[in-house]
Coordinates of C-alpha atoms in Angstrom, one line a residue:
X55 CA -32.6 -8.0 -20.7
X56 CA -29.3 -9.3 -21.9
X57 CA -28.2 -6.0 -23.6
X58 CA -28.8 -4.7 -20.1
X59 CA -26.9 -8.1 -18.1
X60 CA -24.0 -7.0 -20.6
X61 CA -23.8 -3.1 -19.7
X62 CA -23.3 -4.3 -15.9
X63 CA -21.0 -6.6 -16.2
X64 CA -19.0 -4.6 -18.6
X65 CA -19.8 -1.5 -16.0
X66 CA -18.4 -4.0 -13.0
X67 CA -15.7 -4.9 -14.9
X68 CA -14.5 -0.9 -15.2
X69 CA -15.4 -0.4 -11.8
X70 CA -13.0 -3.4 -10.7
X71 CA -10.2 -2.7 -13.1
X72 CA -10.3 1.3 -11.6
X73 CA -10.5 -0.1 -8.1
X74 CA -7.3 -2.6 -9.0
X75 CA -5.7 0.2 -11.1
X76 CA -4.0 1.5 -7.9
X77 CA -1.5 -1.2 -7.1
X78 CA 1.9 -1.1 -9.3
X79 CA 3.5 -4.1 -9.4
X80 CA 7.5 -4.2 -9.2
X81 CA 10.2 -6.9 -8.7
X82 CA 9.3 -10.0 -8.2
X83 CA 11.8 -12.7 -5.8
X84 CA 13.5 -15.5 -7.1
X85 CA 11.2 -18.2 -8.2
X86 CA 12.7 -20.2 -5.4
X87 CA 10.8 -18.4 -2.6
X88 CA 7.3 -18.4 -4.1
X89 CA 5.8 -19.3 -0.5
X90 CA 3.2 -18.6 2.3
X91 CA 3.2 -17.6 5.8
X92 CA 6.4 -15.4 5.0
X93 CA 7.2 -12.2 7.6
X94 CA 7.7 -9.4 6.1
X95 CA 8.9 -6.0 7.6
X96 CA 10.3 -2.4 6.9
X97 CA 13.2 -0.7 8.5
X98 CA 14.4 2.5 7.8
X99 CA 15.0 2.3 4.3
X100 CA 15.0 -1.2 3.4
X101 CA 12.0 -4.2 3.6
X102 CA 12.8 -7.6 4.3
X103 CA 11.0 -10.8 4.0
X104 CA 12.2 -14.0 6.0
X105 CA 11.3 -17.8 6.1
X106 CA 8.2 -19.3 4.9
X107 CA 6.7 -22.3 3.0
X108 CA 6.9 -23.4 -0.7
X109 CA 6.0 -26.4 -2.8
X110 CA 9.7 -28.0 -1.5
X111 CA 9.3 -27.4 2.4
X112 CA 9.8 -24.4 4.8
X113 CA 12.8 -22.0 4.0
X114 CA 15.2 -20.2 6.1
X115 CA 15.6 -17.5 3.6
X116 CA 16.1 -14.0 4.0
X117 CA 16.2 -11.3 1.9
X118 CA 15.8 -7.3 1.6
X119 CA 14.4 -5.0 -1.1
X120 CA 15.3 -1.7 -1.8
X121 CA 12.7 0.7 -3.5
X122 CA 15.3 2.9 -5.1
X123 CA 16.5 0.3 -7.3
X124 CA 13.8 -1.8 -7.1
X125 CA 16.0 -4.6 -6.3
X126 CA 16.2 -7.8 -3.8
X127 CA 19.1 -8.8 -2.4
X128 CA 20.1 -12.3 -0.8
X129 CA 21.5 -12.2 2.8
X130 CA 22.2 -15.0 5.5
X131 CA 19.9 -17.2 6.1
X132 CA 18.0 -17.1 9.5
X133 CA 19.7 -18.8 12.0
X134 CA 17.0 -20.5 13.7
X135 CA 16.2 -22.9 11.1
X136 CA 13.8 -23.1 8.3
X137 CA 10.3 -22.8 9.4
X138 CA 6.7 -21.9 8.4
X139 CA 3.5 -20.4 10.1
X140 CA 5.8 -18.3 12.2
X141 CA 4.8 -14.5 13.0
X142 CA 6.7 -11.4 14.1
X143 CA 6.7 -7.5 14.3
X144 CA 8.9 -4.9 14.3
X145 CA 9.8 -2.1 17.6
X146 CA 11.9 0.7 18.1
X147 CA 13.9 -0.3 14.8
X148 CA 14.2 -3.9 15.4
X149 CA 12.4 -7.0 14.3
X150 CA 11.1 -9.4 16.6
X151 CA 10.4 -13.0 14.8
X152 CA 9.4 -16.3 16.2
X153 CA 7.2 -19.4 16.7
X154 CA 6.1 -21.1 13.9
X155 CA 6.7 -25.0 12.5
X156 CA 10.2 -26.3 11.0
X157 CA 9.1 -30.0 9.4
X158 CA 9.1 -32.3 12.8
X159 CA 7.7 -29.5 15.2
X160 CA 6.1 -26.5 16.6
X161 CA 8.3 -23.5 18.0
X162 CA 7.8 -21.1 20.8
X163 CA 11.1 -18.8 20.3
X164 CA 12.1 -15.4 19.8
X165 CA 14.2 -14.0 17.8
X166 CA 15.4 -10.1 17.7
X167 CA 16.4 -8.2 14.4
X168 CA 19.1 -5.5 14.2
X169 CA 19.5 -3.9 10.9
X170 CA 22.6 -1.6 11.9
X171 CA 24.6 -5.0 12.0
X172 CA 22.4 -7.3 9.9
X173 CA 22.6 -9.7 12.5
X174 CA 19.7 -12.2 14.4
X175 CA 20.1 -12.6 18.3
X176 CA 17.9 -15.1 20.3
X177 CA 15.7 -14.2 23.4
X178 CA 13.8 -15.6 26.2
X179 CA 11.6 -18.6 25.0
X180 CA 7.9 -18.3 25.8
X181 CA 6.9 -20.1 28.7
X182 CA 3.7 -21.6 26.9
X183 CA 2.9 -24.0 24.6
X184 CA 5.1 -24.2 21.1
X185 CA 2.5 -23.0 18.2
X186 CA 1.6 -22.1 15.0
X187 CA 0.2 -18.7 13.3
X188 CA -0.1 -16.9 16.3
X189 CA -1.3 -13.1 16.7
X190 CA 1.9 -11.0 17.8
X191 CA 1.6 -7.2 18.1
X192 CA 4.9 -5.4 19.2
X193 CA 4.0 -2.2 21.5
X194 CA 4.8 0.1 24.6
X195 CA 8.6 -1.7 24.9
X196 CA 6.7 -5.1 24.9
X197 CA 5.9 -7.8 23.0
X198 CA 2.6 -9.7 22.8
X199 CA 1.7 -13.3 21.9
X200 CA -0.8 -15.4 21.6
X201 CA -3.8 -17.7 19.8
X202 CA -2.4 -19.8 17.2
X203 CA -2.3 -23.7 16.5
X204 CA -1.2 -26.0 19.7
X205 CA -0.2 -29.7 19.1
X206 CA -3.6 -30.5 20.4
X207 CA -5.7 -27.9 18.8
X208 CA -6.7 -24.0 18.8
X209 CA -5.0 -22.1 21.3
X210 CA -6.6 -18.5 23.5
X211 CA -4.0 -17.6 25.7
X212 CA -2.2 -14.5 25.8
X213 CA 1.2 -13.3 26.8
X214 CA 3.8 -10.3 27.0
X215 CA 7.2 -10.7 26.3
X216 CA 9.7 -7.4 27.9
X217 CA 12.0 -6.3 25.9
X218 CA 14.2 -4.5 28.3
X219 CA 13.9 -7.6 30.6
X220 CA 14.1 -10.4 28.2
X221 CA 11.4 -11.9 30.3
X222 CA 7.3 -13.1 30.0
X223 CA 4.8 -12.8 31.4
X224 CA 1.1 -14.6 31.2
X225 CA -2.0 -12.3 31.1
X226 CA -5.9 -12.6 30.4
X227 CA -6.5 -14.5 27.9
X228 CA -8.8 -13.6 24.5
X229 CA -12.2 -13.7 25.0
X230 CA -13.8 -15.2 22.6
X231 CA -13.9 -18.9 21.1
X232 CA -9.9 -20.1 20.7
X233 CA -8.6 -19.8 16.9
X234 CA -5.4 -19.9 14.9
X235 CA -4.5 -17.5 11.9
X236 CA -5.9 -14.4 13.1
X237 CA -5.1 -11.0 12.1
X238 CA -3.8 -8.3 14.5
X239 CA -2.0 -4.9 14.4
X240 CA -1.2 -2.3 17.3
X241 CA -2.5 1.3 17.3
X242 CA -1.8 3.6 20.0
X243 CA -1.6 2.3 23.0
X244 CA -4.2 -0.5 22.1
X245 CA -4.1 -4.3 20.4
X246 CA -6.4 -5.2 18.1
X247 CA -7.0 -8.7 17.2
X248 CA -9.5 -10.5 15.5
X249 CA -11.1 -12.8 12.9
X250 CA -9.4 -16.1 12.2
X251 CA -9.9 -20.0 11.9
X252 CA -11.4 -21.8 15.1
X253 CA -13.1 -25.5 15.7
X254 CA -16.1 -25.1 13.1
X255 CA -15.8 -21.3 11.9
X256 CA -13.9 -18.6 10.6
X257 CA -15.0 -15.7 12.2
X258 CA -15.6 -11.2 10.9
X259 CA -15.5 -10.2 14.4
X260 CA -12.9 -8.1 16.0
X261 CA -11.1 -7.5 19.7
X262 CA -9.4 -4.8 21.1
X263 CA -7.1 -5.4 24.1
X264 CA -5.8 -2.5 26.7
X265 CA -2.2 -3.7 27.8
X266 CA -2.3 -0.9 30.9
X267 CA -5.9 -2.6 32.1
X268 CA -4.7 -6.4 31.1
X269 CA -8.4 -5.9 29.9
X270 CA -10.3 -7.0 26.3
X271 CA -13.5 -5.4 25.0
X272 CA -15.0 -6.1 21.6
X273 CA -15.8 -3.8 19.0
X274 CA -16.9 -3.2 15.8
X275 CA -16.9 -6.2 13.4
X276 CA -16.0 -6.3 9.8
X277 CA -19.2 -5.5 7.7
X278 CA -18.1 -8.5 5.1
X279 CA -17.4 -12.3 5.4
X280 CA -15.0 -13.8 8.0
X281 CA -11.5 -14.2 6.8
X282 CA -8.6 -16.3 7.9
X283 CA -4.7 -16.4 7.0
X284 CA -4.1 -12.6 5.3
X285 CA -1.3 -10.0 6.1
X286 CA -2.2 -6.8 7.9
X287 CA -0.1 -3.8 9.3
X288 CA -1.0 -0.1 11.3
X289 CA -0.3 3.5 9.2
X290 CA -1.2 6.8 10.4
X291 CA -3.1 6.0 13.5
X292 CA -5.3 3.2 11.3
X293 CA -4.8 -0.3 10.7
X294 CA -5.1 -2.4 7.8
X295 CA -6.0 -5.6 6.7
X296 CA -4.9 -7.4 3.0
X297 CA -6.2 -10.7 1.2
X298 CA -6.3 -13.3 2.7
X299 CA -9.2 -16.6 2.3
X300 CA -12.7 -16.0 3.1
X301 CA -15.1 -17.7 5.2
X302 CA -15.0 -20.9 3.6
X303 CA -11.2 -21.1 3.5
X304 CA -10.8 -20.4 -0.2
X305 CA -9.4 -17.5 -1.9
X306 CA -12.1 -14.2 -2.3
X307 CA -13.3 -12.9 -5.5
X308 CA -10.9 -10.0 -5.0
X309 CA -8.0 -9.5 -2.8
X310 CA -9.9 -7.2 -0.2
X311 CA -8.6 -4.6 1.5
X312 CA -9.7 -2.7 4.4
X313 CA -8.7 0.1 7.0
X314 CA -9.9 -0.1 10.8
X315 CA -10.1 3.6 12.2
X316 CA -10.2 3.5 16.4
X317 CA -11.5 6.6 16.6
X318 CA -14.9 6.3 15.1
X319 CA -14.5 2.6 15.8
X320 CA -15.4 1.5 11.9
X321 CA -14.0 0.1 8.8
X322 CA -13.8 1.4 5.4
X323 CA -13.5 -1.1 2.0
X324 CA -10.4 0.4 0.1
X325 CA -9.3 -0.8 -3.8
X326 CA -8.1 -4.7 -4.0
X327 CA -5.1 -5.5 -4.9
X328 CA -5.0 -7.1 -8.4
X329 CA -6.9 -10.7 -9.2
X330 CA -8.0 -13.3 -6.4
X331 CA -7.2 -13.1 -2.6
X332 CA -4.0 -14.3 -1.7
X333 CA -3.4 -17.6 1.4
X334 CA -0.9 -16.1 3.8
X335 CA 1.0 -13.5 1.7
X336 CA 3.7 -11.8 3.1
X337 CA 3.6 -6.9 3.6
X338 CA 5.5 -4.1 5.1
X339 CA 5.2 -0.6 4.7
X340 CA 8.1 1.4 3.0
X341 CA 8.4 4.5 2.6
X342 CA 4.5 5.3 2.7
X343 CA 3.7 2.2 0.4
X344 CA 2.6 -1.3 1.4
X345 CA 4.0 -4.0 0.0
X346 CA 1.8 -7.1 -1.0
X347 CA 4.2 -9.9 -1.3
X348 CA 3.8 -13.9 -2.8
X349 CA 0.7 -16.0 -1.2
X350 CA -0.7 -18.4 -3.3
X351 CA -4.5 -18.7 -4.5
X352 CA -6.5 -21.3 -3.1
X353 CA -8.9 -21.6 -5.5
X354 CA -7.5 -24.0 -7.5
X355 CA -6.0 -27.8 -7.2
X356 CA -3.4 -27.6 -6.6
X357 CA -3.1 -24.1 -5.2
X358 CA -1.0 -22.0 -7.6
X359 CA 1.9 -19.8 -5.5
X360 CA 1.9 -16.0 -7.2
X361 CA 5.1 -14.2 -7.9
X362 CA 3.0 -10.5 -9.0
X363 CA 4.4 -8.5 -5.8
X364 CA 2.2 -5.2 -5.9
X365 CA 2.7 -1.9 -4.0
X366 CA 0.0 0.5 -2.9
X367 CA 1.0 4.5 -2.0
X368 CA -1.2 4.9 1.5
X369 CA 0.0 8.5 2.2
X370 CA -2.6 9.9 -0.4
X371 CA -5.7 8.3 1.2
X372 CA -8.3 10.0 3.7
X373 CA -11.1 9.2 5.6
X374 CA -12.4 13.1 4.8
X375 CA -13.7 14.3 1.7
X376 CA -10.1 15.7 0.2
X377 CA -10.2 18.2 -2.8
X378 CA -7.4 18.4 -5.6
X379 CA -4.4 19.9 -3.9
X380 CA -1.2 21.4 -5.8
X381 CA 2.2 19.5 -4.7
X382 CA 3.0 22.4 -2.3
X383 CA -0.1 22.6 -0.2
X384 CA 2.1 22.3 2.7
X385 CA 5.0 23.9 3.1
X386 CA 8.0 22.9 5.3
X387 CA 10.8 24.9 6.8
X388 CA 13.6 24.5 6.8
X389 CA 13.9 21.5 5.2
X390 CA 15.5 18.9 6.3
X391 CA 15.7 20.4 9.7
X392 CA 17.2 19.8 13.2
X393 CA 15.3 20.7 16.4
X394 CA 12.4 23.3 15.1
X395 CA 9.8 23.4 11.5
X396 CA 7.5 25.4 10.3
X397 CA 4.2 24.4 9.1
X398 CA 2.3 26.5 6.5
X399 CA -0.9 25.8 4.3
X400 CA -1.1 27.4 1.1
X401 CA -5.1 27.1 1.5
X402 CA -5.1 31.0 2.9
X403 CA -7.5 31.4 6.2
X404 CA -8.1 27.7 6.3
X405 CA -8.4 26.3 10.1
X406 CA -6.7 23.2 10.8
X407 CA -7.7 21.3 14.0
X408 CA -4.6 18.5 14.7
X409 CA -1.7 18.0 13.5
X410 CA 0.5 14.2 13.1
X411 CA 4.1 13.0 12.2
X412 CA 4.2 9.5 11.2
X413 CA 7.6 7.9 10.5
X414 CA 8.3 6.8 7.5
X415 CA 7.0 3.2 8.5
X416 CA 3.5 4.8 9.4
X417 CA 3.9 4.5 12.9
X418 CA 2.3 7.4 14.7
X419 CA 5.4 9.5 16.8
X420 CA 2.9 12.6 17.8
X421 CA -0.6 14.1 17.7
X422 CA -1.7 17.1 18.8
X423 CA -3.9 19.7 17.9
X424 CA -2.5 22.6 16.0
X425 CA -2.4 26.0 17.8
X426 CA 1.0 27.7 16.6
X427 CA 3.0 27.0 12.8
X428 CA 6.0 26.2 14.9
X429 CA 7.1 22.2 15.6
X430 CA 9.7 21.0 17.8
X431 CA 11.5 17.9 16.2
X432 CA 14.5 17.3 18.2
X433 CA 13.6 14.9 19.7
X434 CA 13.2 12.7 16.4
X435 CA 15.8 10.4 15.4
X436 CA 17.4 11.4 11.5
X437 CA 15.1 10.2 8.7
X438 CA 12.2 11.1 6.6
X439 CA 8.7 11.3 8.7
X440 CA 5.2 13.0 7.5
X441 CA 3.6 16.0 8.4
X442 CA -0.5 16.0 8.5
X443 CA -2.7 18.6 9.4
X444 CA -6.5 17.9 8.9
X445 CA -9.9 19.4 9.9
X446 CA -13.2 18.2 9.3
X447 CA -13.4 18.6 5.9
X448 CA -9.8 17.7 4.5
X449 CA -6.6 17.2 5.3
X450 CA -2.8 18.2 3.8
X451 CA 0.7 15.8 4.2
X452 CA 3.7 16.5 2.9
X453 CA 6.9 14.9 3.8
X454 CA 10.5 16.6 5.2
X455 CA 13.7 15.0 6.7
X456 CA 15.3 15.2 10.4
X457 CA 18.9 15.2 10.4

């Protein structure tokens, strides 16, 4: 019996170590900015992390990392004061970044992004109480708020900042049981929204909200243990959530990691990233990869802040059974190209039912299904996107550039 107990736990351990084996670890930050509830974010060709907590108090740092060299780089700090808890996301190539706690009180500003200048502008204040860990999902030209920690407890409301109008707007609010720390990512045209810490639980189930209905339906819940305080992000028409502590507000066994697919309304267990869950990490998606980025573990007194930042390469993964494919499987011309590609398999007579560009970011630009090998890409802006065609069985992606 113990040969046996032996053989599974070596087994388990092979299994986990395959599972982990995934996730490459690069750079690390300075050992100054170990923290948690960091934002992080990608765009164009550079990620950046800003603000956060550490051992010492909240930060107003800011830096960016480039992939290419592997490298982080110092810039100004964020102007409006160090803070913690805070939340943002990231629209039509700016960052939007708010709310949060300095160390005397709760925000509820906004703060806009632009990489072309490096620069931070204010916006509008929300009209509703200052808060904590809110959910914030930037989509459709707007903004959305809401949940989070109030000065006198959980918070449910719900609100829509405009960005062309620099002005809010209250709508219906969540409809379940008021919580702070949830996790939330936009897909489409939808929010999703879910999970979290409320008055006596943390909760595995999960909320989609229509912004053209101002309407909320739930759907599918996680099929593992609530979870509170991780990161989370959308690629390729799915979203994703990372780490984070489980349901009794301690770090899991692994740093779990899961993909949400809207269409079949279901969630999938992908590899964790190495060792325990992480409290409050910070991602972004670069350049196909995601990012997991400091978060301490809470599984220990005092909690112990991790400096291991790992990367994951999401471009490869399906939800189809995919077969060995060689690099050219795809072809591309011309490439890079201006207005028109063409779009070739290798794979002979093979029938391919849709076809998707995703930016380099993961956000889904276009879906269609795939009648002709010829693709109109003017309209893109330059940079590098993805090509995906996919039937039921498999799908092909390769990558090309728009000037």
């Amino acid at each position: 019996m113990k040969k046996c107990l032996v053989v599974i736990i070596v087994i388990c351990c092979f299994v986990h170590m395959g599972l982990a084996q995934d996730w490459v670890q690069v750079s690390s930050l300075p050992a100054s900015y170990q923290t948690d509830h960091t934002f992080g974010f990608a765009l164009g060709d550079k990620g950046y992390v800003v603000a956060g907590r550490t051992n010492s108090g909240v930060k107003s740092d800011f830096y960016s990392y480039d992939a290419l060299d592997d490298e982080w780089t110092k810039l100004d700090d964020f102007p409006g004061g160090p803070r913690g808890f805070s939340i943002g996301d990231t629209w039509d190539g700016k960052a939007y970044f708010g709310f949060g706690v300095d160390e005397f009180e709760r925000k509820n500003d906004l703060w806009v992004f632009d990489p072309l200048n490096e620069t931070w502008t204010e916006l509008a204040s929300c009209p509703c109480a200052p808060r904590t860990h809110p959910a914030m999902v930037a989509i459709g030209g707007k903004v959305y708020v809401g949940l989070g920690g109030g000065e006198f407890g959980n918070l449910g409301d719900w609100w829509a900042y405009d960005i062309e109008l620099n002005t809010w707007e209250e709508l219906a609010d969540f409809p379940a049981a008021e919580r702070h720390h949830p996790f939330q990512f936009g897909i489409g045209d939808f929010v999703y929204v879910g999970f979290g810490h409320g008055d006596g639980f943390i909760s595995r189930r999960w909320y989609q909200y229509d912004p053209l209905n101002d309407s909320w339906a739930e759907v599918a819940s996680i099929p593992a243990e609530g979870r509170v305080a991780g990161t989370q992000f959308s690629f390729n028409g799915k979203g994703y959530i990372l780490s984070g502590d489980g349901q009794d507000h301690r770090s899991m066994e692994s740093g779990e990691f899961w993909s949400y697919d809207p269409a079949i309304d279901s969630w999938e267990e992908l590899p964790p990233h190495p060792d325990f869950s992480r409290w409050a990490p910070a991602s972004f998606v670069l350049n196909g990869e995601v990012y997991l980025i400091n978060g301490p573990n809470t599984d220990v007194s005092p909690i112990q802040y991790r400096d291991e930042i790992y990367k994951f390469d999401l471009v490869g993964m399906s939800d189809v059974d995919e077969r060995d494919t060689p690099e050219n499987a795809l072809i591309i011309t011309p490439n890079p190209a201006e207005y028109t590609i063409r779009v070739e398999s290798s794979f002979g007579d093979t029938l391919w039912n849709s076809i998707k560009i995703v930016d380099i970011n993961g956000r889904l630009i276009k879906t269609e299904k795939f009648t002709q090998p010829s693709i109109n890409v003017s309209f893109l802006p330059a940079g590098i996107y993805f090509i995906e065609l996919a039937n039921d069985e498999q799908k092909v992606t390769s990558k090309f550039s728009k000037l």
